[in-house]
């Protein structure tokens, strides 16, 4: 008796978060048949309470969203990042801390994109707006088969491909299972793939604030003893805070009443943008490092946080997932064009080799920076401050770091260049 499948095609994407939706759009544009599975209805993911974070999108990431058709819907909700100012601590004076401290590192987008209307260093957008733009684009792609809400039970390797068994009994058959099911990926655990990592003993407090003075598209990253304190510009006189503290301190701050939270906020934010006040709810997320030993196995590719999770100080989390999507879509599109087995380890190892070095480099870099700067040891503080000042005086070094953060180093997939995968 022939088995009936709810889907029978090229790729099943497990996980409908930001990385999963982006991957589904890229695969569909590349001409592959796609199913997208998520445990939650997509409407739930669009509610403001679902995810209070905002993401810094590298300029290559936004090129890809434009190429996929999602950039048009997202752009009205974004803020260009024109400059990034990194400082070791803050200047002190008057009744409250002021702006950046004496050791700074300034990145100006005009050094790499000199045109007046050239690309910014990145774009800031609230995650709910990114989800909405991706979801609207997905709705215009009838070739993408959506299974949401649907809970995945297990996967199974079968001759010629993969079976994904859903909890309701339905079975999805595909050549490749693209696992985008998060840092604690059940798919990866079932596969027996180990991961390395550790907790930082820190949490990232996320909140949105309003301030009196315009931010002029400048993002600030202060390195304080408890961890990085990022002020990321949003549309209007608003900013998204990613405020790192030791876990116990973070939990206590999140539980404070409005006046207590305001005192803690003033002590760290300063008054260089005038008075500042919290708007909306607060969240706290535990921070750690996780990286999978393998990014693929027979029939399975791991993408987004299922491949690695890093500290948010460089703002690269979602960008790494976007780069995964670009590389995997191009790898599978080329394999299909050549008539190769999409799910073979030979095919998927090309994706792994394309993405693993970038991931390891960024994971090591963010880990080192967090450990180096999340303390108040005087000799170390002086040494790192001098190092920042030296880099700030070397234009070639500044340009290298800007292009690295922008995702414009190494062998770029076509989508990150802004090229459509269905283009002749």
Short mmCIF file of C-alpha atoms in Angstrom, two decimals:
data_model
loop_
_atom_site.label_atom_id
_atom_site.label_comp_id
_atom_site.label_asym_id
_atom_site.label_seq_id
_atom_site.Cartn_x
_atom_site.Cartn_y
_atom_site.Cartn_z
CA UNK A 1 0.00 0.00 0.00
CA UNK A 2 1.37 3.41 -0.99
CA UNK A 3 1.77 5.84 1.91
CA UNK A 4 0.03 9.20 1.61
CA UNK A 5 2.08 12.24 2.54
CA UNK A 6 0.89 15.67 3.66
CA UNK A 7 3.91 17.02 1.75
CA UNK A 8 6.28 15.38 -0.71
CA UNK A 9 8.99 17.71 -1.98
CA UNK A 10 12.54 19.00 -1.75
CA UNK A 11 12.92 20.60 1.69
CA UNK A 12 11.02 20.63 4.97
CA UNK A 13 11.95 23.60 7.15
CA UNK A 14 11.33 22.82 10.82
CA UNK A 15 10.90 26.01 12.82
CA UNK A 16 9.02 29.09 11.67
CA UNK A 17 11.03 31.73 13.51
CA UNK A 18 12.95 34.50 11.77
CA UNK A 19 15.63 32.19 10.36
CA UNK A 20 13.13 29.53 9.29
CA UNK A 21 10.85 31.95 7.48
CA UNK A 22 13.81 33.57 5.71
CA UNK A 23 15.10 30.16 4.63
CA UNK A 24 11.70 29.10 3.30
CA UNK A 25 11.49 32.25 1.18
CA UNK A 26 15.01 31.74 -0.17
CA UNK A 27 14.41 28.09 -1.05
CA UNK A 28 11.14 28.92 -2.77
CA UNK A 29 12.78 31.65 -4.83
CA UNK A 30 15.51 29.16 -5.81
CA UNK A 31 12.86 26.89 -7.32
CA UNK A 32 12.73 24.21 -4.64
CA UNK A 33 9.48 22.84 -3.23
CA UNK A 34 9.22 23.78 0.45
CA UNK A 35 7.19 22.99 3.56
CA UNK A 36 7.45 25.21 6.64
CA UNK A 37 6.47 23.75 10.03
CA UNK A 38 6.02 25.60 13.32
CA UNK A 39 4.36 24.73 16.60
CA UNK A 40 2.63 28.13 16.89
CA UNK A 41 0.11 29.87 14.65
CA UNK A 42 1.85 32.65 12.75
CA UNK A 43 -0.60 35.20 14.18
CA UNK A 44 0.78 34.50 17.68
CA UNK A 45 4.29 35.43 16.57
CA UNK A 46 3.07 38.84 15.43
CA UNK A 47 1.78 39.92 18.85
CA UNK A 48 3.96 42.59 20.55
CA UNK A 49 4.23 40.46 23.72
CA UNK A 50 5.66 37.46 21.82
CA UNK A 51 9.19 38.84 21.42
CA UNK A 52 10.28 42.16 22.87
CA UNK A 53 13.64 42.20 21.17
CA UNK A 54 14.87 44.28 18.27
CA UNK A 55 17.48 43.15 15.77
CA UNK A 56 20.36 44.93 14.12
CA UNK A 57 20.29 43.81 10.50
CA UNK A 58 23.65 43.95 8.72
CA UNK A 59 23.55 45.73 5.37
CA UNK A 60 24.12 42.45 3.52
CA UNK A 61 21.20 40.92 5.44
CA UNK A 62 18.92 43.73 4.30
CA UNK A 63 20.10 43.23 0.72
CA UNK A 64 18.88 39.65 1.04
CA UNK A 65 15.51 40.68 2.49
CA UNK A 66 15.12 43.08 -0.43
CA UNK A 67 15.98 40.32 -2.90
CA UNK A 68 13.40 38.04 -1.25
CA UNK A 69 10.70 40.71 -1.41
CA UNK A 70 10.39 41.32 2.35
CA UNK A 71 12.42 44.55 2.46
CA UNK A 72 9.62 46.71 1.07
CA UNK A 73 7.23 45.86 3.90
CA UNK A 74 9.94 46.14 6.56
CA UNK A 75 11.69 49.37 5.52
CA UNK A 76 9.03 51.80 6.94
CA UNK A 77 9.63 50.25 10.37
CA UNK A 78 13.42 50.47 10.33
CA UNK A 79 16.06 52.92 11.49
CA UNK A 80 19.33 53.30 9.61
CA UNK A 81 22.50 52.88 11.68
CA UNK A 82 24.86 55.57 10.42
CA UNK A 83 27.52 55.35 13.14
CA UNK A 84 28.50 52.98 15.93
CA UNK A 85 30.34 54.31 18.97
CA UNK A 86 31.97 51.73 21.24
CA UNK A 87 33.26 52.89 24.60
CA UNK A 88 34.89 51.30 27.61
CA UNK A 89 32.71 52.79 30.32
CA UNK A 90 31.21 56.28 30.36
CA UNK A 91 32.39 59.79 31.11
CA UNK A 92 31.39 61.13 34.53
CA UNK A 93 30.47 64.63 35.42
CA UNK A 94 27.66 66.55 37.08
CA UNK A 95 24.96 64.63 38.87
CA UNK A 96 24.85 61.68 36.45
CA UNK A 97 27.14 59.84 34.05
CA UNK A 98 27.36 61.50 30.68
CA UNK A 99 28.32 60.18 27.26
CA UNK A 100 31.08 57.77 26.24
CA UNK A 101 34.17 57.40 28.37
CA UNK A 102 37.70 58.46 27.37
CA UNK A 103 38.51 55.32 25.33
CA UNK A 104 36.29 55.01 22.26
CA UNK A 105 36.10 53.36 18.89
CA UNK A 106 34.05 55.13 16.22
CA UNK A 107 32.67 53.42 13.12
CA UNK A 108 31.30 55.76 10.44
CA UNK A 109 29.40 54.20 7.54
CA UNK A 110 30.73 56.89 5.18
CA UNK A 111 34.15 55.24 5.35
CA UNK A 112 32.86 52.22 3.44
CA UNK A 113 29.72 53.66 1.78
CA UNK A 114 30.69 57.27 0.99
CA UNK A 115 27.63 58.20 -1.10
CA UNK A 116 25.16 60.47 0.67
CA UNK A 117 22.38 57.92 0.24
CA UNK A 118 24.68 54.88 0.49
CA UNK A 119 24.05 51.79 2.57
CA UNK A 120 24.12 52.27 6.34
CA UNK A 121 26.15 50.07 8.65
CA UNK A 122 22.92 48.28 9.43
CA UNK A 123 19.21 48.66 10.06
CA UNK A 124 17.41 48.41 13.39
CA UNK A 125 13.95 46.88 13.50
CA UNK A 126 11.77 45.41 16.20
CA UNK A 127 11.47 41.65 15.78
CA UNK A 128 7.68 41.83 15.56
CA UNK A 129 7.98 44.03 12.46
CA UNK A 130 10.52 41.65 10.90
CA UNK A 131 8.15 38.73 11.52
CA UNK A 132 5.27 40.66 10.01
CA UNK A 133 7.24 41.53 6.86
CA UNK A 134 8.36 37.91 6.44
CA UNK A 135 4.85 36.56 7.08
CA UNK A 136 3.27 38.95 4.56
CA UNK A 137 5.82 37.84 1.97
CA UNK A 138 5.17 34.17 2.76
CA UNK A 139 1.46 34.67 2.17
CA UNK A 140 2.27 35.79 -1.37
CA UNK A 141 4.20 32.57 -2.06
CA UNK A 142 1.62 29.85 -2.80
CA UNK A 143 4.42 27.37 -3.45
CA UNK A 144 5.36 27.32 0.25
CA UNK A 145 3.30 24.75 2.16
CA UNK A 146 2.61 26.07 5.68
CA UNK A 147 1.99 23.69 8.59
CA UNK A 148 1.27 25.90 11.60
CA UNK A 149 0.29 25.17 14.24
CA UNK A 150 1.83 21.71 13.94
CA UNK A 151 4.04 19.92 16.44
CA UNK A 152 6.89 17.79 15.14
CA UNK A 153 7.21 14.45 16.90
CA UNK A 154 10.33 12.93 15.32
CA UNK A 155 12.17 12.54 12.04
CA UNK A 156 13.17 9.36 10.26
CA UNK A 157 15.70 8.62 7.53
CA UNK A 158 14.18 6.59 4.71
CA UNK A 159 15.50 5.54 1.30
CA UNK A 160 15.68 8.65 -0.82
CA UNK A 161 15.03 11.20 1.88
CA UNK A 162 13.58 12.16 5.23
CA UNK A 163 10.21 11.70 6.93
CA UNK A 164 9.09 14.27 9.48
CA UNK A 165 6.35 12.79 11.65
CA UNK A 166 3.92 15.31 13.11
CA UNK A 167 2.16 14.72 16.43
CA UNK A 168 -1.23 14.54 14.67
CA UNK A 169 -0.07 11.62 12.54
CA UNK A 170 0.70 13.44 9.32
CA UNK A 171 4.01 12.70 7.59
CA UNK A 172 6.06 15.15 5.51
CA UNK A 173 8.52 13.66 3.05
CA UNK A 174 11.46 15.58 1.62
CA UNK A 175 15.01 15.17 0.42
CA UNK A 176 16.31 17.52 3.14
CA UNK A 177 15.16 18.45 6.61
CA UNK A 178 16.36 21.97 7.45
CA UNK A 179 16.29 22.18 11.24
CA UNK A 180 15.72 25.73 12.47
CA UNK A 181 14.30 24.62 15.81
CA UNK A 182 16.39 26.74 18.13
CA UNK A 183 19.39 26.58 20.42
CA UNK A 184 18.05 23.51 22.23
CA UNK A 185 17.19 21.78 18.96
CA UNK A 186 15.31 18.50 19.48
CA UNK A 187 16.28 17.51 15.95
CA UNK A 188 19.97 17.86 16.76
CA UNK A 189 19.59 15.85 19.97
CA UNK A 190 17.80 13.06 18.10
CA UNK A 191 20.68 13.09 15.61
CA UNK A 192 23.19 12.58 18.43
CA UNK A 193 25.17 15.66 17.41
CA UNK A 194 27.01 17.11 20.35
CA UNK A 195 27.35 20.80 21.07
CA UNK A 196 29.91 22.77 23.04
CA UNK A 197 29.11 25.80 25.10
CA UNK A 198 28.57 27.39 28.45
CA UNK A 199 26.43 29.88 30.28
CA UNK A 200 27.87 33.32 30.94
CA UNK A 201 25.98 33.69 34.19
CA UNK A 202 24.48 36.80 32.61
CA UNK A 203 21.08 37.85 31.36
CA UNK A 204 20.23 40.41 28.73
CA UNK A 205 17.57 42.86 29.84
CA UNK A 206 15.63 44.09 26.83
CA UNK A 207 13.54 47.26 26.97
CA UNK A 208 12.51 50.15 24.76
CA UNK A 209 13.07 53.74 25.90
CA UNK A 210 12.22 57.22 24.70
CA UNK A 211 14.72 60.09 24.97
CA UNK A 212 14.52 63.86 24.48
CA UNK A 213 17.29 64.39 21.94
CA UNK A 214 17.52 62.69 18.52
CA UNK A 215 19.95 59.79 18.24
CA UNK A 216 20.84 60.67 14.61
CA UNK A 217 21.16 57.00 13.77
CA UNK A 218 24.06 56.41 16.18
CA UNK A 219 24.29 53.09 18.02
CA UNK A 220 26.20 53.05 21.31
CA UNK A 221 27.86 50.10 23.04
CA UNK A 222 29.22 50.74 26.51
CA UNK A 223 31.29 48.05 28.20
CA UNK A 224 30.38 48.17 31.88
CA UNK A 225 31.52 45.85 34.72
CA UNK A 226 28.29 43.84 34.56
CA UNK A 227 28.51 43.42 30.79
CA UNK A 228 27.77 45.35 27.58
CA UNK A 229 25.10 48.05 27.63
CA UNK A 230 23.85 48.68 24.08
CA UNK A 231 21.71 51.65 23.03
CA UNK A 232 20.34 50.82 19.58
CA UNK A 233 18.44 53.48 17.62
CA UNK A 234 14.83 52.88 16.64
CA UNK A 235 12.53 55.10 14.54
CA UNK A 236 11.77 58.39 16.29
CA UNK A 237 13.43 59.41 19.52
CA UNK A 238 13.44 55.80 20.71
CA UNK A 239 16.07 53.19 21.40
CA UNK A 240 16.19 49.49 22.12
CA UNK A 241 18.33 48.56 25.11
CA UNK A 242 20.26 45.32 25.39
CA UNK A 243 21.47 45.63 28.96
CA UNK A 244 23.70 42.82 30.20
CA UNK A 245 24.04 42.10 33.90
CA UNK A 246 24.93 39.17 36.13
CA UNK A 247 21.86 36.92 36.26
CA UNK A 248 20.89 37.74 39.84
CA UNK A 249 21.24 41.48 39.28
CA UNK A 250 19.25 41.28 36.04
CA UNK A 251 16.40 39.41 37.72
CA UNK A 252 16.27 42.02 40.49
CA UNK A 253 16.28 44.93 38.00
CA UNK A 254 13.47 43.44 35.91
CA UNK A 255 11.29 43.11 39.04
CA UNK A 256 11.76 46.77 40.08
CA UNK A 257 8.83 49.18 40.05
CA UNK A 258 8.84 52.09 37.60
CA UNK A 259 10.77 54.51 39.83
CA UNK A 260 13.32 51.91 40.87
CA UNK A 261 13.93 50.86 37.27
CA UNK A 262 14.27 54.52 36.27
CA UNK A 263 17.04 55.04 38.85
CA UNK A 264 18.99 52.04 37.51
CA UNK A 265 18.41 53.17 33.94
CA UNK A 266 19.61 56.73 34.61
CA UNK A 267 22.75 55.43 36.33
CA UNK A 268 23.77 53.52 33.18
CA UNK A 269 22.24 55.42 30.28
CA UNK A 270 23.33 58.91 31.28
CA UNK A 271 21.81 62.19 30.11
CA UNK A 272 23.65 62.78 26.82
CA UNK A 273 20.35 62.32 24.94
CA UNK A 274 18.38 64.31 27.50
CA UNK A 275 15.93 62.69 29.85
CA UNK A 276 15.09 59.08 29.14
CA UNK A 277 12.13 56.94 30.17
CA UNK A 278 11.06 53.36 29.74
CA UNK A 279 8.16 52.57 27.41
CA UNK A 280 6.49 49.19 27.28
CA UNK A 281 7.36 45.93 29.03
CA UNK A 282 10.76 44.48 29.97
CA UNK A 283 12.21 41.07 29.24
CA UNK A 284 15.29 39.20 30.47
CA UNK A 285 16.97 36.45 28.44
CA UNK A 286 19.73 34.12 29.71
CA UNK A 287 22.99 34.45 27.77
CA UNK A 288 25.38 31.72 26.77
CA UNK A 289 27.40 30.22 23.96
CA UNK A 290 26.38 27.07 22.09
CA UNK A 291 27.90 25.71 18.89
CA UNK A 292 27.10 22.39 17.25
CA UNK A 293 29.90 19.96 16.48
CA UNK A 294 28.38 19.48 13.01
CA UNK A 295 26.11 21.72 10.93
CA UNK A 296 24.81 18.80 8.88
CA UNK A 297 24.40 15.04 8.68
CA UNK A 298 22.77 12.74 6.13
CA UNK A 299 19.58 14.47 5.02
CA UNK A 300 19.68 17.20 7.68
CA UNK A 301 21.08 20.74 7.73
CA UNK A 302 21.13 22.83 10.92
CA UNK A 303 20.48 26.54 10.59
CA UNK A 304 20.15 29.58 12.81
CA UNK A 305 20.31 28.95 16.55
CA UNK A 306 20.16 25.18 15.94
CA UNK A 307 23.70 25.54 14.57
CA UNK A 308 24.99 28.05 17.10
CA UNK A 309 23.95 30.65 19.64
CA UNK A 310 26.28 33.48 20.62
CA UNK A 311 26.42 36.47 22.96
CA UNK A 312 24.35 39.41 21.60
CA UNK A 313 27.08 42.03 22.07
CA UNK A 314 27.89 42.11 18.34
CA UNK A 315 24.22 42.02 17.33
CA UNK A 316 24.91 39.14 14.95
CA UNK A 317 22.45 36.44 16.08
CA UNK A 318 19.77 36.82 13.39
CA UNK A 319 22.36 37.84 10.82
CA UNK A 320 24.08 34.48 11.20
CA UNK A 321 20.74 32.77 10.55
CA UNK A 322 20.24 34.90 7.43
CA UNK A 323 23.69 33.92 6.17
CA UNK A 324 22.87 30.27 6.83
CA UNK A 325 19.71 30.63 4.77
CA UNK A 326 21.56 32.28 1.90
CA UNK A 327 24.26 29.61 1.80
CA UNK A 328 21.92 26.62 2.17
CA UNK A 329 19.46 27.87 -0.46
CA UNK A 330 22.26 28.46 -2.98
CA UNK A 331 23.88 25.09 -2.20
CA UNK A 332 20.64 23.16 -2.71
CA UNK A 333 19.64 25.16 -5.80
CA UNK A 334 22.97 24.37 -7.45
CA UNK A 335 22.71 20.69 -6.49
CA UNK A 336 19.21 20.47 -7.96
CA UNK A 337 20.35 22.18 -11.17
CA UNK A 338 23.12 19.57 -11.54
CA UNK A 339 20.83 16.66 -10.71
CA UNK A 340 22.67 15.78 -7.49
CA UNK A 341 21.18 14.21 -4.38
CA UNK A 342 20.06 17.17 -2.26
CA UNK A 343 20.32 15.31 1.02
CA UNK A 344 23.66 13.61 0.52
CA UNK A 345 26.38 14.46 2.99
CA UNK A 346 28.60 15.57 0.08
CA UNK A 347 26.01 18.20 -0.87
CA UNK A 348 25.31 19.37 2.65
CA UNK A 349 28.98 19.54 3.63
CA UNK A 350 29.40 22.33 1.12
CA UNK A 351 26.88 24.29 3.17
CA UNK A 352 28.65 23.32 6.40
CA UNK A 353 32.08 24.39 5.16
CA UNK A 354 30.60 27.64 3.89
CA UNK A 355 29.13 28.54 7.26
CA UNK A 356 31.17 26.89 9.99
CA UNK A 357 34.34 29.01 9.91
CA UNK A 358 32.35 32.26 10.03
CA UNK A 359 30.33 30.91 12.95
CA UNK A 360 33.37 29.72 14.92
CA UNK A 361 35.22 32.99 14.33
CA UNK A 362 32.32 35.13 15.49
CA UNK A 363 31.56 32.88 18.47
CA UNK A 364 35.19 33.05 19.61
CA UNK A 365 35.34 36.81 19.08
CA UNK A 366 32.19 37.61 21.04
CA UNK A 367 33.22 35.24 23.82
CA UNK A 368 36.62 36.90 24.12
CA UNK A 369 35.21 40.42 24.08
CA UNK A 370 32.59 39.61 26.69
CA UNK A 371 35.16 38.08 29.04
CA UNK A 372 37.68 40.85 28.42
CA UNK A 373 35.28 43.73 28.98
CA UNK A 374 32.80 42.40 31.59
CA UNK A 375 34.98 43.34 34.55
CA UNK A 376 36.43 46.36 36.32
CA UNK A 377 40.06 45.27 36.77
CA UNK A 378 42.09 48.49 36.49
CA UNK A 379 45.18 47.25 34.56
CA UNK A 380 43.00 45.29 32.14
CA UNK A 381 40.64 48.25 31.70
CA UNK A 382 43.58 50.50 30.84
CA UNK A 383 45.08 47.99 28.38
CA UNK A 384 41.81 47.40 26.53
CA UNK A 385 41.11 51.14 26.42
CA UNK A 386 44.48 51.82 24.84
CA UNK A 387 43.85 49.00 22.35
CA UNK A 388 40.52 50.54 21.32
CA UNK A 389 42.16 53.93 20.85
CA UNK A 390 44.89 52.41 18.66
CA UNK A 391 42.34 50.65 16.41
CA UNK A 392 40.36 53.90 16.22
CA UNK A 393 43.40 55.59 14.66
CA UNK A 394 43.85 52.98 11.89
CA UNK A 395 41.35 53.50 9.02
CA UNK A 396 42.07 50.09 7.46
CA UNK A 397 41.28 48.35 10.75
CA UNK A 398 38.03 50.29 11.17
CA UNK A 399 36.95 49.41 7.62
CA UNK A 400 37.78 45.74 8.17
CA UNK A 401 35.63 45.54 11.31
CA UNK A 402 32.75 47.36 9.60
CA UNK A 403 32.78 45.01 6.63
CA UNK A 404 33.09 42.02 8.96
CA UNK A 405 30.05 43.14 10.95
CA UNK A 406 28.22 43.89 7.71
CA UNK A 407 28.74 40.31 6.52
CA UNK A 408 30.75 41.39 3.50
CA UNK A 409 33.83 39.23 3.95
CA UNK A 410 34.66 35.83 2.50
CA UNK A 411 32.77 34.06 -0.28
CA UNK A 412 29.37 35.76 -0.29
CA UNK A 413 26.25 33.86 -1.36
CA UNK A 414 24.36 35.62 -4.13
CA UNK A 415 21.46 36.69 -1.94
CA UNK A 416 23.81 38.61 0.37
CA UNK A 417 24.97 40.55 -2.70
CA UNK A 418 21.34 41.44 -3.37
CA UNK A 419 21.03 39.03 -6.33
CA UNK A 420 17.89 36.92 -6.69
CA UNK A 421 18.39 33.18 -6.93
CA UNK A 422 15.86 32.84 -9.73
CA UNK A 423 17.68 35.40 -11.88
CA UNK A 424 19.06 34.07 -15.14
#
